[in-house]
CSV table of C-alpha atoms in Angstrom, one decimal:
chain,number,residue,atom,x,y,z
G,1,MET,CA,-44.6,-12.7,-25.6
G,2,ALA,CA,-43.8,-15.7,-26.3
G,3,LYS,CA,-41.7,-17.9,-24.1
G,4,ALA,CA,-39.4,-20.8,-24.5
G,5,TYR,CA,-41.7,-23.1,-22.7
G,6,ASP,CA,-45.1,-22.6,-25.3
G,7,ASP,CA,-44.6,-25.2,-27.5
G,8,ILE,CA,-44.3,-28.2,-24.3
G,9,PRO,CA,-47.5,-29.9,-25.1
G,10,GLY,CA,-50.5,-30.7,-22.5
G,11,THR,CA,-48.3,-28.2,-19.9
G,12,ILE,CA,-49.2,-25.1,-18.3
G,13,VAL,CA,-45.9,-23.7,-16.6
G,14,PHE,CA,-47.0,-21.7,-13.6
G,15,ASP,CA,-45.4,-18.8,-14.1
G,16,SER,CA,-45.4,-15.4,-12.6
G,17,GLU,CA,-48.1,-14.3,-15.4
G,18,GLN,CA,-50.3,-17.4,-14.5
G,19,ALA,CA,-49.6,-17.1,-10.8
G,20,ALA,CA,-51.0,-13.6,-11.1
G,21,ARG,CA,-54.1,-14.5,-13.0
G,22,GLY,CA,-54.7,-17.3,-10.4
G,23,TYR,CA,-53.5,-15.7,-6.7
G,24,HIS,CA,-57.5,-15.7,-5.4
G,25,LEU,CA,-58.1,-18.8,-6.8
G,26,ASN,CA,-55.1,-20.7,-5.7
G,27,GLN,CA,-55.6,-19.0,-2.4
G,28,PHE,CA,-59.0,-20.3,-2.1
G,29,CYS,CA,-57.5,-23.8,-3.0
G,30,ILE,CA,-54.9,-23.5,-0.4
G,31,SER,CA,-57.7,-22.5,2.3
G,32,LEU,CA,-59.0,-26.2,1.8
G,33,ARG,CA,-55.8,-27.4,3.5
G,34,LEU,CA,-57.3,-26.8,7.0
G,35,GLN,CA,-60.5,-28.5,8.3
G,36,ALA,CA,-62.3,-25.8,9.6
G,37,ASN,CA,-62.1,-24.2,6.2
G,38,ARG,CA,-63.1,-27.7,4.8
G,39,ASP,CA,-66.0,-27.5,6.9
G,40,ALA,CA,-66.9,-24.3,6.1
G,41,TYR,CA,-66.8,-25.1,2.2
G,42,LYS,CA,-68.7,-28.3,2.8
G,43,ALA,CA,-71.4,-26.3,4.5
G,44,ASP,CA,-71.7,-23.5,2.0
G,45,PRO,CA,-70.0,-23.9,-1.1
G,46,GLU,CA,-71.1,-20.5,-2.7
G,47,GLY,CA,-71.0,-18.3,0.5
G,48,TYR,CA,-67.3,-19.8,1.1
G,49,ILE,CA,-66.2,-19.2,-2.3
G,50,ASP,CA,-67.3,-15.7,-2.5
G,51,THR,CA,-65.0,-14.6,0.5
G,52,PHE,CA,-62.6,-14.8,-2.3
G,53,PRO,CA,-62.6,-12.3,-4.8
G,54,MET,CA,-62.1,-14.5,-7.9
G,55,THR,CA,-63.3,-14.1,-11.6
G,56,PRO,CA,-66.6,-15.3,-12.2
G,57,GLU,CA,-64.9,-18.0,-14.8
G,58,GLN,CA,-62.6,-19.2,-11.9
G,59,ARG,CA,-65.7,-19.4,-9.8
G,60,THR,CA,-67.9,-21.5,-12.0
G,61,ALA,CA,-64.3,-23.9,-12.5
G,62,ALA,CA,-63.7,-24.3,-9.1
G,63,LEU,CA,-67.4,-25.2,-8.5
G,64,THR,CA,-68.1,-27.8,-11.2
G,65,GLU,CA,-64.5,-29.3,-10.9
G,66,ASP,CA,-63.4,-28.3,-13.9
G,67,TRP,CA,-59.7,-29.0,-13.5
G,68,LEU,CA,-58.2,-28.2,-16.9
G,69,GLY,CA,-59.8,-25.1,-16.7
G,70,LEU,CA,-58.2,-24.2,-13.2
G,71,LEU,CA,-54.9,-24.6,-14.0
G,72,GLU,CA,-55.9,-22.4,-17.5
G,73,LEU,CA,-57.1,-19.7,-15.4
G,74,GLY,CA,-54.0,-19.5,-13.1
G,75,GLY,CA,-54.5,-22.8,-11.2
G,76,ASN,CA,-51.7,-24.7,-10.1
G,77,ILE,CA,-51.5,-28.3,-9.3
G,78,TYR,CA,-50.3,-28.0,-5.8
G,79,TYR,CA,-53.1,-25.9,-5.2
G,80,THR,CA,-56.1,-27.5,-7.0
G,81,SER,CA,-55.1,-30.5,-5.9
G,82,LYS,CA,-56.0,-29.2,-2.2
G,83,LEU,CA,-59.5,-28.9,-4.1
G,84,ALA,CA,-59.5,-32.3,-5.2
G,85,ALA,CA,-58.5,-33.4,-2.0
G,86,PHE,CA,-61.7,-31.7,-0.9
G,87,HIS,CA,-63.4,-34.0,-3.0
G,88,GLY,CA,-61.4,-37.3,-1.9
G,89,ILE,CA,-59.6,-37.3,-5.2
G,90,ASN,CA,-56.0,-38.4,-4.8
G,91,PHE,CA,-53.0,-37.3,-7.2
G,92,GLN,CA,-53.4,-40.2,-9.6
G,93,GLU,CA,-57.2,-39.7,-9.6
G,94,LEU,CA,-56.8,-36.2,-10.6
G,95,ALA,CA,-54.2,-37.3,-13.3
G,96,GLY,CA,-56.9,-39.8,-14.7
G,97,LEU,CA,-59.4,-37.0,-14.8
G,98,MET,CA,-57.2,-34.0,-16.6
G,99,THR,CA,-56.2,-36.7,-18.7
G,100,GLY,CA,-59.0,-37.8,-19.8
G,101,MET,CA,-58.0,-41.0,-19.6
G,102,GLY,CA,-59.6,-42.3,-16.3
G,103,SER,CA,-58.1,-44.0,-13.5
G,104,THR,CA,-57.8,-47.5,-14.2
G,105,ASP,CA,-56.1,-46.7,-17.7
G,106,TYR,CA,-54.2,-44.0,-16.5
G,107,ARG,CA,-52.8,-46.2,-13.2
G,108,ALA,CA,-52.2,-49.1,-16.1
G,109,MET,CA,-50.0,-46.8,-18.1
G,110,MET,CA,-48.0,-45.5,-15.0
G,111,VAL,CA,-47.6,-49.1,-14.1
G,112,SER,CA,-46.0,-49.7,-17.5
G,113,GLY,CA,-43.3,-47.5,-17.3
G,114,GLY,CA,-45.2,-44.1,-17.7
G,115,ARG,CA,-46.4,-41.8,-20.6
G,116,SER,CA,-43.3,-42.2,-22.7
G,117,ILE,CA,-41.1,-38.8,-23.8
G,118,ASP,CA,-41.1,-40.0,-27.3
G,119,GLY,CA,-43.7,-38.1,-29.6
G,120,ASN,CA,-44.7,-35.6,-26.1
G,121,ARG,CA,-41.9,-32.9,-26.6
G,122,TYR,CA,-43.1,-30.8,-28.8
G,123,GLN,CA,-46.8,-29.5,-29.9
G,124,SER,CA,-46.3,-29.9,-33.1
G,125,GLU,CA,-45.7,-33.9,-32.4
G,126,TRP,CA,-49.0,-33.5,-30.9
G,127,ASP,CA,-50.7,-31.5,-33.7
G,128,GLU,CA,-49.4,-34.4,-36.6
G,129,ASN,CA,-51.1,-37.1,-34.1
G,130,ASP,CA,-54.4,-35.2,-34.6
G,131,ASP,CA,-54.1,-34.7,-38.2
G,132,GLY,CA,-53.7,-38.3,-38.3
I,1,MET,CA,-15.7,-29.0,14.1
I,2,ALA,CA,-18.8,-30.3,12.3
I,3,ARG,CA,-18.1,-32.2,9.2
I,4,ILE,CA,-20.5,-33.5,6.0
I,5,THR,CA,-19.5,-36.9,5.1
I,6,SER,CA,-22.4,-37.9,2.8
I,7,GLY,CA,-25.0,-37.2,0.8
I,8,VAL,CA,-28.6,-38.9,0.5
I,9,ALA,CA,-30.6,-38.0,-3.1
I,10,CYS,CA,-34.4,-39.2,-2.6
I,11,SER,CA,-37.6,-38.6,-4.7
I,12,HIS,CA,-40.4,-37.2,-2.0
I,13,VAL,CA,-43.7,-38.5,-3.4
I,14,PRO,CA,-46.3,-38.1,-1.1
I,15,ALA,CA,-48.0,-41.8,-1.8
I,16,LEU,CA,-45.3,-43.5,-0.4
I,17,GLY,CA,-45.7,-41.7,3.1
I,18,VAL,CA,-49.4,-42.8,2.5
I,19,ALA,CA,-48.0,-46.3,2.1
I,20,SER,CA,-46.0,-46.0,5.4
I,21,ASP,CA,-48.8,-44.7,7.3
I,22,LYS,CA,-50.9,-47.3,5.8
I,23,GLY,CA,-48.5,-50.6,6.4
I,24,ILE,CA,-48.9,-51.5,3.1
I,25,THR,CA,-45.1,-51.0,2.2
I,26,GLY,CA,-45.1,-54.9,1.3
I,27,ASP,CA,-47.8,-55.4,-1.4
I,28,ASP,CA,-47.3,-55.6,-5.3
I,29,TYR,CA,-47.1,-51.7,-5.7
I,30,TYR,CA,-44.7,-50.3,-2.8
I,31,GLY,CA,-42.8,-53.6,-1.9
I,32,PRO,CA,-40.2,-53.2,-5.0
I,33,ILE,CA,-39.7,-49.5,-3.8
I,34,PHE,CA,-39.4,-50.0,0.0
I,35,LYS,CA,-37.1,-53.2,-0.8
I,36,GLY,CA,-34.8,-50.5,-2.9
I,37,PHE,CA,-34.4,-48.9,0.5
I,38,GLU,CA,-33.7,-51.7,2.7
I,39,PHE,CA,-29.9,-51.0,2.3
I,40,SER,CA,-30.3,-47.6,2.9
I,41,LYS,CA,-32.1,-48.3,6.2
I,42,GLN,CA,-29.0,-50.4,7.3
I,43,TRP,CA,-26.4,-47.7,6.1
I,44,ILE,CA,-27.8,-45.0,7.4
I,45,ALA,CA,-28.0,-46.9,10.9
I,46,GLU,CA,-24.2,-47.6,10.3
I,47,GLU,CA,-23.8,-43.8,9.1
I,48,LYS,CA,-25.2,-42.5,12.5
I,49,PRO,CA,-25.1,-38.5,11.6
I,50,ASP,CA,-25.7,-36.3,13.8
I,51,VAL,CA,-27.6,-34.0,11.8
I,52,ILE,CA,-29.8,-34.1,8.5
I,53,PHE,CA,-29.2,-31.0,6.4
I,54,LEU,CA,-32.2,-31.5,4.4
I,55,VAL,CA,-33.2,-29.6,0.9
I,56,TYR,CA,-36.7,-30.1,-0.3
I,57,ASN,CA,-39.5,-28.1,-0.9
I,58,ASP,CA,-42.7,-27.5,0.7
I,59,HIS,CA,-46.1,-28.1,-1.5
I,60,CYS,CA,-48.0,-24.5,-0.6
I,61,THR,CA,-48.1,-25.7,2.7
I,62,ALA,CA,-45.9,-23.4,4.9
I,63,PHE,CA,-45.6,-20.7,2.0
I,64,ASP,CA,-49.0,-19.9,0.1
I,65,ALA,CA,-49.1,-17.4,-2.5
I,66,ARG,CA,-48.7,-14.8,-0.2
I,67,VAL,CA,-45.2,-15.5,0.3
I,68,ILE,CA,-42.8,-17.4,-1.9
I,69,PRO,CA,-39.4,-17.6,-0.6
I,70,THR,CA,-36.7,-18.8,-3.0
I,71,PHE,CA,-34.5,-20.1,-0.2
I,72,ALA,CA,-36.3,-20.6,3.2
I,73,LEU,CA,-34.0,-22.1,6.2
I,74,GLY,CA,-35.7,-23.6,9.3
I,75,CYS,CA,-34.1,-22.0,12.2
I,76,ALA,CA,-36.9,-23.6,14.7
I,77,SER,CA,-36.2,-26.3,17.6
I,78,GLU,CA,-39.3,-28.3,16.6
I,79,TYR,CA,-41.1,-28.5,13.1
I,80,GLN,CA,-45.0,-29.9,13.3
I,81,PRO,CA,-45.7,-32.5,10.4
I,82,ALA,CA,-48.6,-30.0,8.3
I,83,ASP,CA,-52.2,-31.3,7.5
I,84,GLU,CA,-52.0,-31.1,3.4
I,85,GLY,CA,-55.5,-31.7,3.5
I,86,TRP,CA,-55.7,-35.4,4.3
I,87,GLY,CA,-55.2,-34.7,8.0
I,88,PRO,CA,-51.4,-34.2,9.8
I,89,ARG,CA,-49.3,-37.6,9.0
I,90,PRO,CA,-48.7,-39.4,11.8
I,91,VAL,CA,-45.2,-39.4,12.0
I,92,PRO,CA,-42.8,-37.8,15.2
I,93,VAL,CA,-42.8,-34.2,15.3
I,94,VAL,CA,-39.1,-33.2,13.7
I,95,LYS,CA,-36.4,-31.7,16.1
I,96,GLY,CA,-34.1,-28.7,14.8
I,97,HIS,CA,-30.8,-27.6,15.3
I,98,ARG,CA,-31.5,-24.2,16.2
I,99,ASP,CA,-27.8,-23.6,17.3
I,100,LEU,CA,-26.8,-24.8,14.0
I,101,SER,CA,-29.4,-23.4,12.0
I,102,ALA,CA,-28.6,-20.1,13.7
I,103,HIS,CA,-24.9,-20.3,12.2
I,104,ILE,CA,-25.5,-21.5,9.1
I,105,ALA,CA,-28.1,-18.9,8.1
I,106,GLN,CA,-25.4,-16.3,9.3
I,107,SER,CA,-22.8,-17.8,7.5
I,108,LEU,CA,-24.9,-17.9,4.2
I,109,VAL,CA,-25.9,-14.1,4.1
I,110,LEU,CA,-22.4,-13.3,4.7
I,111,ASP,CA,-21.3,-15.5,1.8
I,112,GLU,CA,-23.8,-13.8,-0.3
I,113,PHE,CA,-26.7,-16.3,-0.5
I,114,ASP,CA,-29.7,-14.0,0.9
I,115,ILE,CA,-32.0,-16.7,2.4
I,116,THR,CA,-35.2,-16.0,4.2
I,117,ILE,CA,-34.9,-17.5,8.3
I,118,MET,CA,-38.0,-19.4,9.1
I,119,ASN,CA,-38.2,-19.4,13.2
I,120,GLU,CA,-41.5,-21.0,12.9
I,121,MET,CA,-42.4,-23.6,9.8
I,122,GLU,CA,-44.7,-26.7,9.6
I,123,VAL,CA,-43.3,-29.5,7.3
I,124,ASP,CA,-44.9,-31.4,4.3
I,125,HIS,CA,-44.3,-34.5,2.4
I,126,GLY,CA,-41.5,-33.3,1.0
I,127,LEU,CA,-39.7,-33.1,4.4
I,128,THR,CA,-41.1,-35.7,6.0
I,129,VAL,CA,-41.3,-38.9,3.3
I,130,PRO,CA,-37.6,-38.7,2.9
I,131,LEU,CA,-37.1,-39.2,6.5
I,132,THR,CA,-39.3,-42.1,6.6
I,133,MET,CA,-38.2,-43.7,3.4
I,134,MET,CA,-34.5,-43.5,5.3
I,135,PHE,CA,-35.5,-44.5,8.9
I,136,GLY,CA,-38.9,-46.3,8.6
I,137,GLN,CA,-41.2,-45.7,11.5
I,138,PRO,CA,-39.3,-45.1,14.5
I,139,GLU,CA,-40.8,-43.5,17.7
I,140,GLU,CA,-38.4,-40.7,17.5
I,141,TRP,CA,-36.4,-39.3,14.4
I,142,PRO,CA,-32.8,-40.6,15.4
I,143,CYS,CA,-31.3,-37.1,14.9
I,144,PRO,CA,-32.2,-33.1,14.5
I,145,VAL,CA,-32.8,-31.9,10.7
I,146,VAL,CA,-32.5,-28.3,9.7
I,147,PRO,CA,-34.5,-27.7,6.5
I,148,LEU,CA,-33.9,-25.8,3.4
I,149,ALA,CA,-37.1,-25.1,1.6
I,150,VAL,CA,-36.3,-24.4,-1.8
I,151,ASN,CA,-39.6,-22.5,-4.2
I,152,VAL,CA,-40.0,-25.4,-7.2
I,153,VAL,CA,-43.6,-24.5,-7.3
I,154,GLN,CA,-43.8,-21.3,-9.5
I,155,TYR,CA,-41.8,-20.8,-12.2
I,156,PRO,CA,-38.5,-19.9,-12.2
I,157,ALA,CA,-37.2,-22.3,-9.4
I,158,PRO,CA,-33.8,-21.0,-8.7
I,159,HIS,CA,-31.1,-22.4,-11.4
I,160,GLY,CA,-28.9,-25.7,-10.8
I,161,ARG,CA,-26.2,-24.3,-11.2
I,162,ARG,CA,-27.1,-21.4,-8.1
I,163,CYS,CA,-28.4,-24.6,-6.1
I,164,TYR,CA,-25.0,-25.9,-6.6
I,165,ALA,CA,-22.8,-23.1,-5.3
I,166,LEU,CA,-25.3,-22.7,-2.4
I,167,GLY,CA,-24.3,-26.1,-1.8
I,168,LYS,CA,-20.8,-25.1,-1.5
I,169,ALA,CA,-21.7,-22.0,0.4
I,170,VAL,CA,-23.7,-24.9,3.0
I,171,ARG,CA,-20.2,-26.8,3.4
I,172,ARG,CA,-18.7,-23.7,4.2
I,173,ALA,CA,-21.0,-23.1,7.0
I,174,ILE,CA,-21.2,-26.4,9.1
I,175,GLU,CA,-17.5,-26.6,8.4
I,176,SER,CA,-17.0,-23.5,10.6
I,177,TYR,CA,-19.4,-24.8,13.1
I,178,GLY,CA,-17.8,-25.0,16.4
I,179,GLU,CA,-19.0,-28.4,17.6
I,180,ASP,CA,-18.1,-31.7,16.0
I,181,LEU,CA,-20.7,-33.0,14.2
I,182,LYS,CA,-21.2,-35.5,11.5
I,183,VAL,CA,-23.6,-34.3,8.9
I,184,CYS,CA,-25.6,-35.8,6.3
I,185,VAL,CA,-27.2,-33.6,3.2
I,186,PHE,CA,-30.2,-34.7,1.7
I,187,GLY,CA,-31.3,-33.4,-1.8
I,188,THR,CA,-35.0,-34.7,-2.3
I,189,GLY,CA,-37.7,-34.6,-4.7
I,190,GLY,CA,-37.9,-35.6,-8.3
I,191,MET,CA,-37.0,-37.5,-10.6
I,192,SER,CA,-39.2,-37.2,-13.9
I,193,HIS,CA,-42.7,-36.3,-13.6
I,194,GLN,CA,-45.5,-34.4,-14.4
I,195,LEU,CA,-48.5,-33.9,-12.1
I,196,GLN,CA,-50.4,-31.6,-14.1
I,197,HIS,CA,-53.1,-31.3,-17.5
I,198,GLN,CA,-52.9,-33.5,-20.7
I,199,ARG,CA,-49.1,-34.8,-20.5
I,200,ALA,CA,-49.5,-35.9,-16.8
I,201,GLY,CA,-48.0,-39.3,-15.9
I,202,LEU,CA,-44.6,-38.1,-18.2
I,203,ILE,CA,-41.4,-40.4,-17.4
I,204,ASN,CA,-38.4,-40.2,-18.9
I,205,ALA,CA,-36.2,-43.2,-17.4
I,206,ASP,CA,-33.1,-42.6,-20.1
I,207,TRP,CA,-32.9,-38.7,-18.7
I,208,ASP,CA,-33.0,-39.8,-15.3
I,209,ALA,CA,-30.2,-42.1,-15.9
I,210,ARG,CA,-28.3,-39.5,-17.5
I,211,PHE,CA,-29.2,-37.0,-14.4
I,212,MET,CA,-27.6,-39.5,-11.7
I,213,ASP,CA,-24.4,-39.9,-14.1
I,214,LEU,CA,-23.4,-36.3,-14.1
I,215,LEU,CA,-24.5,-35.8,-10.7
I,216,VAL,CA,-22.3,-38.4,-9.8
I,217,ASN,CA,-19.3,-37.4,-12.3
I,218,ASP,CA,-19.6,-34.4,-13.6
I,219,PRO,CA,-21.9,-31.9,-11.1
I,220,GLU,CA,-20.2,-28.9,-12.9
I,221,PHE,CA,-21.2,-30.0,-16.3
I,222,GLY,CA,-24.9,-31.3,-15.1
I,223,SER,CA,-25.7,-28.0,-12.7
I,224,GLN,CA,-25.8,-26.3,-16.2
I,225,ILE,CA,-28.6,-28.0,-17.2
I,226,GLU,CA,-31.4,-25.1,-18.1
I,227,HIS,CA,-34.7,-25.2,-17.0
I,228,ILE,CA,-36.4,-25.6,-20.7
I,229,GLU,CA,-34.4,-28.7,-20.7
I,230,TYR,CA,-36.1,-30.1,-17.2
I,231,LEU,CA,-39.8,-28.8,-17.9
I,232,ARG,CA,-39.5,-30.5,-21.9
I,233,GLU,CA,-37.8,-33.7,-20.7
I,234,ALA,CA,-38.3,-34.4,-17.1
I,235,GLY,CA,-42.1,-33.1,-17.0
I,236,SER,CA,-43.0,-29.9,-15.4
I,237,GLU,CA,-42.8,-31.1,-11.9
I,238,GLY,CA,-39.4,-32.8,-12.7
I,239,ILE,CA,-37.3,-29.5,-12.4
I,240,GLU,CA,-37.8,-30.1,-8.3
I,241,LEU,CA,-34.5,-32.3,-9.4
I,242,VAL,CA,-32.3,-29.1,-8.7
I,243,MET,CA,-32.6,-29.2,-5.5
I,244,TRP,CA,-30.0,-32.2,-5.4
I,245,TYR,CA,-27.8,-30.2,-6.4
I,246,VAL,CA,-27.6,-28.2,-3.3
I,247,MET,CA,-27.1,-31.4,-1.8
I,248,ARG,CA,-24.2,-32.3,-4.7
I,249,GLY,CA,-22.4,-29.3,-3.8
I,250,ALA,CA,-21.9,-29.9,-0.3
I,251,LEU,CA,-19.8,-33.0,-1.3
I,252,ASN,CA,-16.3,-33.4,-2.4
I,253,GLU,CA,-15.7,-33.2,-5.9
I,254,GLN,CA,-15.2,-36.3,-6.1
I,255,VAL,CA,-17.5,-39.0,-4.3
I,256,ASN,CA,-18.2,-42.9,-3.8
I,257,GLU,CA,-22.1,-43.7,-5.2
I,258,VAL,CA,-22.7,-46.3,-2.8
I,259,HIS,CA,-26.1,-47.0,-3.9
I,260,ARG,CA,-28.7,-46.5,-6.5
I,261,PHE,CA,-31.9,-47.5,-7.0
I,262,TYR,CA,-34.6,-46.2,-9.7
I,263,HIS,CA,-38.1,-47.5,-9.9
I,264,VAL,CA,-41.2,-46.6,-12.0
I,265,PRO,CA,-43.9,-45.6,-10.7
I,266,ALA,CA,-45.3,-44.2,-7.4
I,267,SER,CA,-48.0,-43.0,-8.0
I,268,ASN,CA,-47.4,-40.0,-11.1
I,269,THR,CA,-43.4,-40.4,-10.4
I,270,ALA,CA,-40.2,-41.8,-11.5
I,271,VAL,CA,-38.3,-42.6,-7.6
I,272,GLY,CA,-34.9,-42.0,-7.8
I,273,HIS,CA,-32.6,-42.6,-4.5
I,274,MET,CA,-28.9,-42.4,-4.7
I,275,ILE,CA,-26.6,-42.7,-1.7
I,276,LEU,CA,-23.2,-40.7,-2.0
I,277,GLU,CA,-19.9,-40.8,0.3
I,278,ASN,CA,-17.5,-37.9,0.2
I,279,ALA,CA,-14.1,-40.2,-1.8
């Protein structure tokens, strides 16, 4: 079913459908909030991740740190940021990775006022830019 | 009787907590932000609330995906700062006010707001960063806190209209509490920001300014803002701003805006802060 927010570009709304898809993935990510679990994941990544019944695609995305893929497969940023924290990546560095801009350029964009809303409201605005 | 005298709106960007904890609040990046709160620290030292009713969202800390209450009221005698993946923040334990919490919980349910009661709850940066911004680094927080956690992580967050109505119910609850207490209500989160995917970094300063104007002058109208507008105009995480409407609902229709501060950026986020006093 089409949703009102489907046409917002570069955005995945974590709605009930995404939440259901990403449940075990998100529970894996959030488990890394605690030191004992961080230690267990560090000692044996595959052994630890296999205690969470996620899909093979989700498992690969987590192990390979595919930050956009994780969101598309049902992950939510507040959960995937715990996996990022495990790898020593903070929110701003994570945004640098997801946008493909890299930390330096992303930080510079934020310092100069952030990503403008103009041209970033509708998917059609992004598609036009691709054509151009 | 207890009474609400003022409201504080405040972003709760985790990086601001880190800056305070690391002692880098005076550098070129964070300096201007903490300067914007100097007035506020002085103001709250004079205002001296007996209790803070603090509306915030938990970031999958006390609540992971297993349990997602839309509104959860803290009813504990204390709340420990949580480990969010980097170790707990080195800030004081947050003391609660169990009797007032219990009274508010009963009053809200009888007033048809079916909140979840939390007798144990760790609190994350959503709650502790606003305390840091308003009080700095005291040995103990100067007053007890009654926390209200709102789900804004899994869509949909409660509607702004519902949050505004809840604020009014919170006011009825507090004003029917027998002890003479002065209560300040905090609404936290926002302003425009998007943390996720390729549109991360979105900031909409014009929209934020209009949001603040409406919050002060026409909250009935502002509370009608639909989710799609928050998502599109203020970013997927900007929807946190519905929580400011719980605070606003707890105040008088007429308020005096005694302070407003806005700054871009803190990490990925526009920092917004206001102090409102009942007129």
